PDB file of C-alpha atoms in Angstrom:
ATOM      1  CA  MET A   1      11.558 -17.403 -18.339  1.00 86.00           C
ATOM      2  CA  ASN A   2      14.533 -15.290 -17.135  1.00 91.00           C
ATOM      3  CA  ARG A   3      14.328 -12.576 -14.774  1.00 92.00           C
ATOM      4  CA  ARG A   4      15.334 -10.323 -18.010  1.00 92.00           C
ATOM      5  CA  ASP A   5      11.969 -12.017 -19.810  1.00 94.00           C
ATOM      6  CA  LEU A   6       9.627 -11.606 -17.183  1.00 93.00           C
ATOM      7  CA  LEU A   7      10.502  -7.610 -16.093  1.00 92.00           C
ATOM      8  CA  ARG A   8      10.197  -7.064 -19.792  1.00 94.00           C
ATOM      9  CA  ALA A   9       6.694  -9.091 -20.193  1.00 94.00           C
ATOM     10  CA  SER A  10       5.605  -7.447 -16.898  1.00 93.00           C
ATOM     11  CA  VAL A  11       5.844  -3.643 -18.746  1.00 92.00           C
ATOM     12  CA  LEU A  12       4.063  -4.938 -21.580  1.00 94.00           C
ATOM     13  CA  ALA A  13       1.183  -6.998 -20.371  1.00 93.00           C
ATOM     14  CA  ASN A  14      -0.078  -4.075 -18.148  1.00 85.00           C
ATOM     15  CA  GLU A  15      -2.937  -1.806 -19.578  1.00 84.00           C
ATOM     16  CA  PHE A  16      -1.579   1.092 -21.282  1.00 85.00           C
ATOM     17  CA  LYS A  17      -0.644   4.265 -19.176  1.00 86.00           C
ATOM     18  CA  GLU A  18       1.622   6.964 -21.150  1.00 89.00           C
ATOM     19  CA  GLY A  19       4.245   6.122 -17.762  1.00 88.00           C
ATOM     20  CA  ASP A  20       4.878   2.859 -19.199  1.00 86.00           C
ATOM     21  CA  LEU A  21       6.361   4.032 -22.860  1.00 90.00           C
ATOM     22  CA  LEU A  22       9.284   5.451 -20.453  1.00 90.00           C
ATOM     23  CA  VAL A  23      10.193   2.122 -19.088  1.00 87.00           C
ATOM     24  CA  GLY A  24       9.687   0.054 -22.732  1.00 90.00           C
ATOM     25  CA  GLY A  25       5.961  -0.421 -22.615  1.00 90.00           C
ATOM     26  CA  THR A  26       3.477   0.031 -25.982  1.00 92.00           C
ATOM     27  CA  ARG A  27       0.671   0.974 -27.208  1.00 92.00           C
ATOM     28  CA  ASP A  28      -0.034  -1.844 -29.350  1.00 93.00           C
ATOM     29  CA  GLU A  29      -2.673  -4.221 -27.824  1.00 93.00           C
ATOM     30  CA  ARG A  30      -1.743  -7.013 -29.594  1.00 95.00           C
ATOM     31  CA  VAL A  31       1.328  -7.079 -28.168  1.00 95.00           C
ATOM     32  CA  ARG A  32       0.151  -6.603 -25.044  1.00 94.00           C
ATOM     33  CA  GLN A  33      -2.128  -9.506 -25.090  1.00 95.00           C
ATOM     34  CA  GLU A  34       0.617 -11.840 -25.987  1.00 96.00           C
ATOM     35  CA  ALA A  35       2.384 -10.511 -23.020  1.00 96.00           C
ATOM     36  CA  ARG A  36      -0.300 -11.297 -20.761  1.00 95.00           C
ATOM     37  CA  ALA A  37      -0.587 -14.925 -22.347  1.00 96.00           C
ATOM     38  CA  ALA A  38       2.941 -15.583 -21.518  1.00 96.00           C
ATOM     39  CA  LEU A  39       2.733 -14.520 -18.098  1.00 96.00           C
ATOM     40  CA  GLY A  40      -0.476 -16.702 -17.482  1.00 97.00           C
ATOM     41  CA  ALA A  41       2.153 -19.705 -18.480  1.00 97.00           C
ATOM     42  CA  VAL A  42       4.766 -18.862 -15.798  1.00 97.00           C
ATOM     43  CA  ARG A  43       4.886 -20.789 -12.446  1.00 97.00           C
ATOM     44  CA  LEU A  44       4.149 -18.767  -8.926  1.00 97.00           C
ATOM     45  CA  GLY A  45       8.089 -20.532  -8.149  1.00 96.00           C
ATOM     46  CA  VAL A  46       9.582 -18.836 -11.211  1.00 96.00           C
ATOM     47  CA  ILE A  47       8.306 -15.475  -9.662  1.00 96.00           C
ATOM     48  CA  THR A  48       9.048 -16.206  -6.283  1.00 93.00           C
ATOM     49  CA  LYS A  49      12.111 -17.258  -6.856  1.00 92.00           C
ATOM     50  CA  THR A  50      13.283 -13.773  -9.263  1.00 92.00           C
ATOM     51  CA  ASN A  51      14.859 -10.999  -7.448  1.00 88.00           C
ATOM     52  CA  PHE A  52      12.986  -8.258  -9.557  1.00 89.00           C
ATOM     53  CA  VAL A  53      14.821  -5.725  -7.495  1.00 87.00           C
ATOM     54  CA  ASP A  54      17.823  -6.830  -5.443  1.00 85.00           C
ATOM     55  CA  ASP A  55      17.554  -4.345  -2.570  1.00 86.00           C
ATOM     56  CA  GLY A  56      16.471  -4.193   1.287  1.00 88.00           C
ATOM     57  CA  VAL A  57      13.111  -3.850   0.136  1.00 87.00           C
ATOM     58  CA  SER A  58      13.001  -6.827  -1.346  1.00 88.00           C
ATOM     59  CA  GLU A  59      14.870  -8.993   1.102  1.00 90.00           C
ATOM     60  CA  ALA A  60      12.173  -7.237   3.811  1.00 88.00           C
ATOM     61  CA  LEU A  61       9.493  -8.618   1.778  1.00 89.00           C
ATOM     62  CA  ASN A  62      10.781 -11.856   1.465  1.00 90.00           C
ATOM     63  CA  ARG A  63      11.538 -12.414   5.032  1.00 91.00           C
ATOM     64  CA  ALA A  64       7.972 -12.374   5.421  1.00 92.00           C
ATOM     65  CA  LEU A  65       6.614 -14.260   3.440  1.00 95.00           C
ATOM     66  CA  ASP A  66       5.363 -17.747   4.488  1.00 96.00           C
ATOM     67  CA  SER A  67       7.839 -20.273   2.859  1.00 94.00           C
ATOM     68  CA  ARG A  68       6.216 -23.106   3.470  1.00 96.00           C
ATOM     69  CA  LEU A  69       2.609 -22.019   1.818  1.00 97.00           C
ATOM     70  CA  ALA A  70       4.812 -20.084  -0.974  1.00 96.00           C
ATOM     71  CA  ALA A  71       6.300 -23.595  -1.873  1.00 96.00           C
ATOM     72  CA  GLU A  72       2.727 -25.785  -1.757  1.00 97.00           C
ATOM     73  CA  LEU A  73       2.161 -22.856  -4.397  1.00 97.00           C
ATOM     74  CA  THR A  74       4.816 -23.064  -6.831  1.00 96.00           C
ATOM     75  CA  HIS A  75       3.317 -25.403  -9.338  1.00 97.00           C
ATOM     76  CA  LEU A  76       0.481 -23.273  -9.937  1.00 98.00           C
ATOM     77  CA  THR A  77       0.844 -21.028 -13.089  1.00 98.00           C
ATOM     78  CA  VAL A  78      -0.202 -17.445 -13.072  1.00 97.00           C
ATOM     79  CA  GLY A  79      -3.582 -18.276 -15.439  1.00 97.00           C
ATOM     80  CA  GLU A  80      -4.387 -20.830 -13.082  1.00 98.00           C
ATOM     81  CA  LEU A  81      -3.881 -18.978  -9.521  1.00 98.00           C
ATOM     82  CA  LYS A  82      -5.963 -16.414 -11.588  1.00 97.00           C
ATOM     83  CA  ASN A  83      -8.624 -19.092 -12.344  1.00 97.00           C
ATOM     84  CA  ILE A  84      -8.601 -19.542  -8.622  1.00 97.00           C
ATOM     85  CA  LEU A  85      -9.187 -16.222  -7.855  1.00 97.00           C
ATOM     86  CA  LEU A  86     -12.407 -15.947  -9.903  1.00 97.00           C
ATOM     87  CA  GLY A  87     -13.933 -19.202  -8.781  1.00 96.00           C
ATOM     88  CA  ALA A  88     -16.315 -19.546  -6.491  1.00 94.00           C
ATOM     89  CA  GLY A  89     -13.949 -20.776  -3.478  1.00 95.00           C
ATOM     90  CA  ARG A  90     -11.464 -18.037  -3.793  1.00 95.00           C
ATOM     91  CA  VAL A  91     -12.243 -16.505  -0.431  1.00 95.00           C
ATOM     92  CA  LYS A  92     -11.417 -20.018   1.520  1.00 96.00           C
ATOM     93  CA  TRP A  93      -8.545 -20.243  -0.575  1.00 97.00           C
ATOM     94  CA  VAL A  94      -7.111 -16.842   0.055  1.00 96.00           C
ATOM     95  CA  ARG A  95      -7.500 -17.161   3.697  1.00 94.00           C
ATOM     96  CA  ARG A  96      -5.536 -20.165   3.656  1.00 96.00           C
ATOM     97  CA  TYR A  97      -2.429 -19.312   1.218  1.00 97.00           C
ATOM     98  CA  ARG A  98      -2.541 -15.318   1.282  1.00 95.00           C
ATOM     99  CA  ALA A  99       0.785 -14.956   3.302  1.00 96.00           C
ATOM    100  CA  GLY A 100       2.491 -17.261   0.560  1.00 97.00           C
ATOM    101  CA  LEU A 101       2.079 -15.130  -2.205  1.00 97.00           C
ATOM    102  CA  SER A 102       4.515 -12.637  -2.991  1.00 95.00           C
ATOM    103  CA  SER A 103       4.198  -9.324  -3.625  1.00 93.00           C
ATOM    104  CA  GLU A 104       5.763 -10.237  -7.117  1.00 94.00           C
ATOM    105  CA  VAL A 105       3.208 -12.883  -7.625  1.00 97.00           C
ATOM    106  CA  ILE A 106       0.240 -10.383  -6.833  1.00 96.00           C
ATOM    107  CA  ALA A 107       1.266  -7.578  -9.194  1.00 94.00           C
ATOM    108  CA  THR A 108       1.592  -9.890 -11.795  1.00 96.00           C
ATOM    109  CA  VAL A 109      -1.598 -11.878 -11.669  1.00 97.00           C
ATOM    110  CA  VAL A 110      -3.334  -8.576 -11.583  1.00 95.00           C
ATOM    111  CA  ARG A 111      -1.554  -7.404 -14.769  1.00 94.00           C
ATOM    112  CA  VAL A 112      -3.384 -10.559 -16.528  1.00 95.00           C
ATOM    113  CA  MET A 113      -6.789  -9.583 -14.808  1.00 95.00           C
ATOM    114  CA  THR A 114      -9.060  -7.010 -16.608  1.00 92.00           C
ATOM    115  CA  ASN A 115     -10.801  -4.289 -14.670  1.00 91.00           C
ATOM    116  CA  GLN A 116     -14.129  -6.338 -14.717  1.00 94.00           C
ATOM    117  CA  GLU A 117     -12.337  -9.386 -13.254  1.00 95.00           C
ATOM    118  CA  LEU A 118     -10.485  -7.257 -10.710  1.00 95.00           C
ATOM    119  CA  SER A 119     -13.729  -5.839  -9.409  1.00 94.00           C
ATOM    120  CA  VAL A 120     -15.175  -9.645  -8.731  1.00 94.00           C
ATOM    121  CA  VAL A 121     -12.118 -10.435  -6.572  1.00 94.00           C
ATOM    122  CA  ALA A 122     -12.303  -6.729  -4.568  1.00 92.00           C
ATOM    123  CA  GLN A 123     -15.724  -7.059  -3.990  1.00 91.00           C
ATOM    124  CA  SER A 124     -15.408 -10.347  -2.400  1.00 91.00           C
ATOM    125  CA  LEU A 125     -12.068 -10.326  -0.162  1.00 90.00           C
ATOM    126  CA  PHE A 126     -11.916  -8.438   2.924  1.00 89.00           C
ATOM    127  CA  ASN A 127      -9.585  -8.085   5.759  1.00 86.00           C
ATOM    128  CA  PRO A 128     -11.789  -5.973   8.686  1.00 85.00           C
ATOM    129  CA  LEU A 129      -9.828  -4.635  11.518  1.00 82.00           C
ATOM    130  CA  PRO A 130      -9.970  -6.345  14.770  1.00 82.00           C
ATOM    131  CA  GLY A 131     -11.877  -5.165  17.275  1.00 77.00           C
ATOM    132  CA  ARG A 132     -15.329  -4.807  18.391  1.00 75.00           C
ATOM    133  CA  GLY A 133     -17.846  -2.632  16.760  1.00 71.00           C
ATOM    134  CA  VAL A 134     -15.076  -1.871  14.536  1.00 72.00           C
ATOM    135  CA  ALA A 135     -16.347  -1.394  10.710  1.00 78.00           C
ATOM    136  CA  ILE A 136     -13.012  -1.089   8.617  1.00 84.00           C
ATOM    137  CA  GLY A 137     -12.285  -3.716   6.206  1.00 86.00           C
ATOM    138  CA  ALA A 138     -15.257  -5.149   6.629  1.00 86.00           C
ATOM    139  CA  PRO A 139     -18.184  -5.619   3.573  1.00 86.00           C
ATOM    140  CA  ASN A 140     -20.934  -3.230   2.887  1.00 82.00           C
ATOM    141  CA  HIS A 141     -17.810  -0.509   4.429  1.00 85.00           C
ATOM    142  CA  PHE A 142     -16.339   2.175   2.671  1.00 85.00           C
ATOM    143  CA  GLY A 143     -13.661   3.733   4.898  1.00 89.00           C
ATOM    144  CA  SER A 144     -12.204   7.278   4.093  1.00 93.00           C
ATOM    145  CA  ARG A 145      -8.959   8.831   5.271  1.00 94.00           C
ATOM    146  CA  LEU A 146      -9.664  12.897   5.584  1.00 96.00           C
ATOM    147  CA  GLN A 147      -6.798  15.353   4.331  1.00 96.00           C
ATOM    148  CA  PRO A 148      -7.357  18.446   5.430  1.00 97.00           C
ATOM    149  CA  ASN A 149      -3.987  19.917   3.941  1.00 96.00           C
ATOM    150  CA  SER A 150      -3.593  23.285   3.990  1.00 96.00           C
ATOM    151  CA  ILE A 151      -0.836  25.492   1.970  1.00 94.00           C
ATOM    152  CA  GLY A 152       0.361  27.160   4.564  1.00 95.00           C
ATOM    153  CA  ASP A 153      -0.247  24.637   6.955  1.00 96.00           C
ATOM    154  CA  ASP A 154      -3.380  27.646   8.792  1.00 97.00           C
ATOM    155  CA  GLU A 155      -4.866  26.015  11.606  1.00 97.00           C
ATOM    156  CA  GLU A 156      -8.249  27.315  11.055  1.00 97.00           C
ATOM    157  CA  GLU A 157      -8.392  26.255   7.448  1.00 97.00           C
ATOM    158  CA  ILE A 158      -7.343  22.908   8.896  1.00 97.00           C
ATOM    159  CA  LEU A 159     -10.063  23.006  11.210  1.00 97.00           C
ATOM    160  CA  PHE A 160     -12.868  24.154   8.824  1.00 97.00           C
ATOM    161  CA  SER A 161     -11.662  21.366   6.261  1.00 97.00           C
ATOM    162  CA  ILE A 162     -12.052  18.779   9.108  1.00 97.00           C
ATOM    163  CA  LEU A 163     -15.425  20.030   9.920  1.00 96.00           C
ATOM    164  CA  GLU A 164     -16.771  20.076   6.211  1.00 97.00           C
ATOM    165  CA  GLY A 165     -15.266  15.930   5.589  1.00 96.00           C
ATOM    166  CA  LEU A 166     -16.979  15.423   8.973  1.00 96.00           C
ATOM    167  CA  THR A 167     -20.231  16.682   7.575  1.00 95.00           C
ATOM    168  CA  TYR A 168     -20.001  13.615   4.460  1.00 94.00           C
ATOM    169  CA  GLY A 169     -18.974  10.887   7.023  1.00 91.00           C
ATOM    170  CA  CYS A 170     -15.658  10.573   5.806  1.00 93.00           C
ATOM    171  CA  CYS A 171     -12.224  10.571   8.242  1.00 92.00           C
ATOM    172  CA  ASP A 172     -13.364   6.588   9.984  1.00 90.00           C
ATOM    173  CA  VAL A 173      -9.882   5.379   8.695  1.00 92.00           C
ATOM    174  CA  ILE A 174      -7.544   7.814   9.876  1.00 94.00           C
ATOM    175  CA  LEU A 175      -7.287  11.642   9.989  1.00 96.00           C
ATOM    176  CA  GLY A 176      -3.641  12.619   7.911  1.00 96.00           C
ATOM    177  CA  ILE A 177      -2.439  15.942   7.116  1.00 96.00           C
ATOM    178  CA  ASN A 178       0.520  16.000   4.468  1.00 95.00           C
ATOM    179  CA  PRO A 179       2.459  19.285   6.313  1.00 96.00           C
ATOM    180  CA  ALA A 180       3.516  22.217   3.541  1.00 95.00           C
ATOM    181  CA  SER A 181       6.672  22.884   5.740  1.00 94.00           C
ATOM    182  CA  ASP A 182       8.627  19.599   7.105  1.00 87.00           C
ATOM    183  CA  ASP A 183      10.441  21.023   9.765  1.00 94.00           C
ATOM    184  CA  VAL A 184       9.985  19.262  13.543  1.00 96.00           C
ATOM    185  CA  GLU A 185       8.248  22.741  15.078  1.00 97.00           C
ATOM    186  CA  THR A 186       5.366  22.410  12.492  1.00 97.00           C
ATOM    187  CA  ILE A 187       5.043  18.979  13.062  1.00 96.00           C
ATOM    188  CA  ILE A 188       4.906  19.317  17.019  1.00 97.00           C
ATOM    189  CA  ARG A 189       2.080  22.004  16.399  1.00 97.00           C
ATOM    190  CA  LEU A 190      -0.211  19.803  14.009  1.00 97.00           C
ATOM    191  CA  GLU A 191       0.441  16.922  16.059  1.00 97.00           C
ATOM    192  CA  GLU A 192      -1.530  18.960  18.953  1.00 97.00           C
ATOM    193  CA  LEU A 193      -4.145  20.625  16.693  1.00 97.00           C
ATOM    194  CA  LEU A 194      -4.816  17.142  15.567  1.00 97.00           C
ATOM    195  CA  ARG A 195      -5.113  15.573  19.325  1.00 97.00           C
ATOM    196  CA  ARG A 196      -6.832  18.738  20.161  1.00 97.00           C
ATOM    197  CA  ILE A 197      -9.680  18.153  17.521  1.00 97.00           C
ATOM    198  CA  VAL A 198      -9.833  14.812  18.010  1.00 96.00           C
ATOM    199  CA  GLU A 199     -10.082  14.505  21.734  1.00 96.00           C
ATOM    200  CA  ARG A 200     -12.936  17.808  21.566  1.00 96.00           C
ATOM    201  CA  LEU A 201     -14.817  16.079  19.526  1.00 95.00           C
ATOM    202  CA  ALA A 202     -14.411  12.578  20.442  1.00 94.00           C
ATOM    203  CA  LEU A 203     -13.631  11.313  17.291  1.00 93.00           C
ATOM    204  CA  PRO A 204     -13.452   7.445  16.525  1.00 89.00           C
ATOM    205  CA  THR A 205     -10.670   7.462  14.701  1.00 92.00           C
ATOM    206  CA  ARG A 206      -6.766   7.859  14.291  1.00 92.00           C
ATOM    207  CA  TYR A 207      -4.526  11.215  13.225  1.00 96.00           C
ATOM    208  CA  CYS A 208      -1.424  10.821  12.020  1.00 96.00           C
ATOM    209  CA  VAL A 209       1.253  14.268  10.658  1.00 96.00           C
ATOM    210  CA  LEU A 210       2.567  12.648   7.187  1.00 94.00           C
ATOM    211  CA  SER A 211       6.172  13.813   7.774  1.00 93.00           C
ATOM    212  CA  ASP A 212       9.300  11.290   7.379  1.00 91.00           C
ATOM    213  CA  ILE A 213       9.611   8.923  10.364  1.00 92.00           C
ATOM    214  CA  LEU A 214      13.031  10.869  11.120  1.00 93.00           C
ATOM    215  CA  LYS A 215      10.779  13.805  12.020  1.00 94.00           C
ATOM    216  CA  GLN A 216       8.008  11.945  13.476  1.00 94.00           C
ATOM    217  CA  THR A 217      10.762  10.702  15.625  1.00 93.00           C
ATOM    218  CA  SER A 218      12.255  14.073  17.028  1.00 94.00           C
ATOM    219  CA  ALA A 219       8.479  15.208  17.518  1.00 95.00           C
ATOM    220  CA  ARG A 220       7.438  12.487  19.669  1.00 93.00           C
ATOM    221  CA  ALA A 221       9.653  13.122  21.828  1.00 93.00           C
ATOM    222  CA  ARG A 222       7.972  16.413  22.595  1.00 95.00           C
ATOM    223  CA  THR A 223       3.868  15.749  22.205  1.00 96.00           C
ATOM    224  CA  LYS A 224       2.233  12.589  21.464  1.00 94.00           C
ATOM    225  CA  VAL A 225       2.535  11.385  17.773  1.00 94.00           C
ATOM    226  CA  ASP A 226      -0.506   9.090  17.405  1.00 94.00           C
ATOM    227  CA  VAL A 227       0.448   7.513  14.216  1.00 93.00           C
ATOM    228  CA  GLY A 228       3.732   6.508  12.483  1.00 91.00           C
ATOM    229  CA  PHE A 229       4.264   7.208   9.155  1.00 91.00           C
ATOM    230  CA  GLN A 230       6.797   6.444   6.120  1.00 89.00           C
ATOM    231  CA  SER A 231       6.765   5.587   2.931  1.00 85.00           C
ATOM    232  CA  LEU A 232       8.664   2.530   1.662  1.00 79.00           C
ATOM    233  CA  ALA A 233       9.224   4.294  -1.918  1.00 79.00           C
ATOM    234  CA  GLY A 234       9.414   1.410  -3.415  1.00 81.00           C
ATOM    235  CA  THR A 235      13.246   0.745  -3.411  1.00 86.00           C
ATOM    236  CA  SER A 236      16.190   1.058  -1.142  1.00 88.00           C
ATOM    237  CA  LYS A 237      18.020   3.682  -3.337  1.00 89.00           C
ATOM    238  CA  ALA A 238      14.796   5.674  -3.360  1.00 89.00           C
ATOM    239  CA  LEU A 239      14.032   5.146   0.675  1.00 87.00           C
ATOM    240  CA  GLN A 240      17.731   6.340   1.121  1.00 89.00           C
ATOM    241  CA  GLY A 241      17.163   9.564  -0.733  1.00 89.00           C
ATOM    242  CA  MET A 242      14.270  10.433   1.388  1.00 86.00           C
ATOM    243  CA  VAL A 243      15.515   9.886   4.903  1.00 89.00           C
ATOM    244  CA  GLY A 244      18.922   8.290   4.705  1.00 90.00           C
ATOM    245  CA  LEU A 245      18.162   4.793   5.894  1.00 87.00           C
ATOM    246  CA  ASP A 246      17.245   1.220   4.562  1.00 87.00           C
ATOM    247  CA  VAL A 247      14.634  -0.861   5.291  1.00 87.00           C
ATOM    248  CA  ASP A 248      16.530  -2.273   8.676  1.00 87.00           C
ATOM    249  CA  GLY A 249      17.461   1.355   9.800  1.00 89.00           C
ATOM    250  CA  LEU A 250      13.497   2.417   9.107  1.00 87.00           C
ATOM    251  CA  LEU A 251      12.595  -0.812  11.180  1.00 86.00           C
ATOM    252  CA  ASP A 252      14.136   0.214  14.115  1.00 88.00           C
ATOM    253  CA  GLN A 253      13.128   3.744  13.823  1.00 87.00           C
ATOM    254  CA  ALA A 254       9.618   2.565  13.925  1.00 86.00           C
ATOM    255  CA  ARG A 255       9.573   0.638  16.834  1.00 84.00           C
ATOM    256  CA  GLY A 256       7.538   2.103  19.310  1.00 76.00           C
ATOM    257  CA  PHE A 257       4.955   3.556  16.610  1.00 80.00           C
ATOM    258  CA  ASP A 258       1.516   2.060  15.887  1.00 68.00           C
TER     259      ASP A 258
END
């Protein structure tokens, strides 16, 4: 299957969403089933070597792929990978081979699985964070982010939203605000607010103001930035539009952030 056919089948194989119609999707369940069957017969090696999006984001993901493990998986079809993920030995297999599965391979196998099958896989694969007493990512633990946004970045509103969220047991993963105003002064003010709250209440969590990486870098020169954030935006073009950087430039900015 060539690149064009892979892209076409990937769009058609999705469970129907209105947005898919904008990129060639269909409401026809029979067509979607045929597309899933076609994808199920494709070998992982074909998908891994196909450039779905030829840009810096894809290059960075490819560099992170374990080429030795990926080579061991080239002979498998998407359907065979699906059966492995649903089989009794899936946990051991994923631990061994996950670094050899490209993003495109993972996205493809998801397209040929039902919601029930995805649930079976999700209930058995865990990646707990390291550290004594840390439960995030572990079995039987439901982690959550607390997002106390305020239309006017009002500190009192943010504080009460945090206190309310804590009463529900939320916030172990991260305390993260999407600021309404994205200027550096606001970012600094909100970083300092979150720091005071976390320290005063001795919360066992991290905090983040989800601005772009350039503004967070500027803020870091004047206050503590606990966790840095930047969306990859999916493609280099989108990333350039957001912050004027490609992936390599983003990585340079990100060094020193957690």
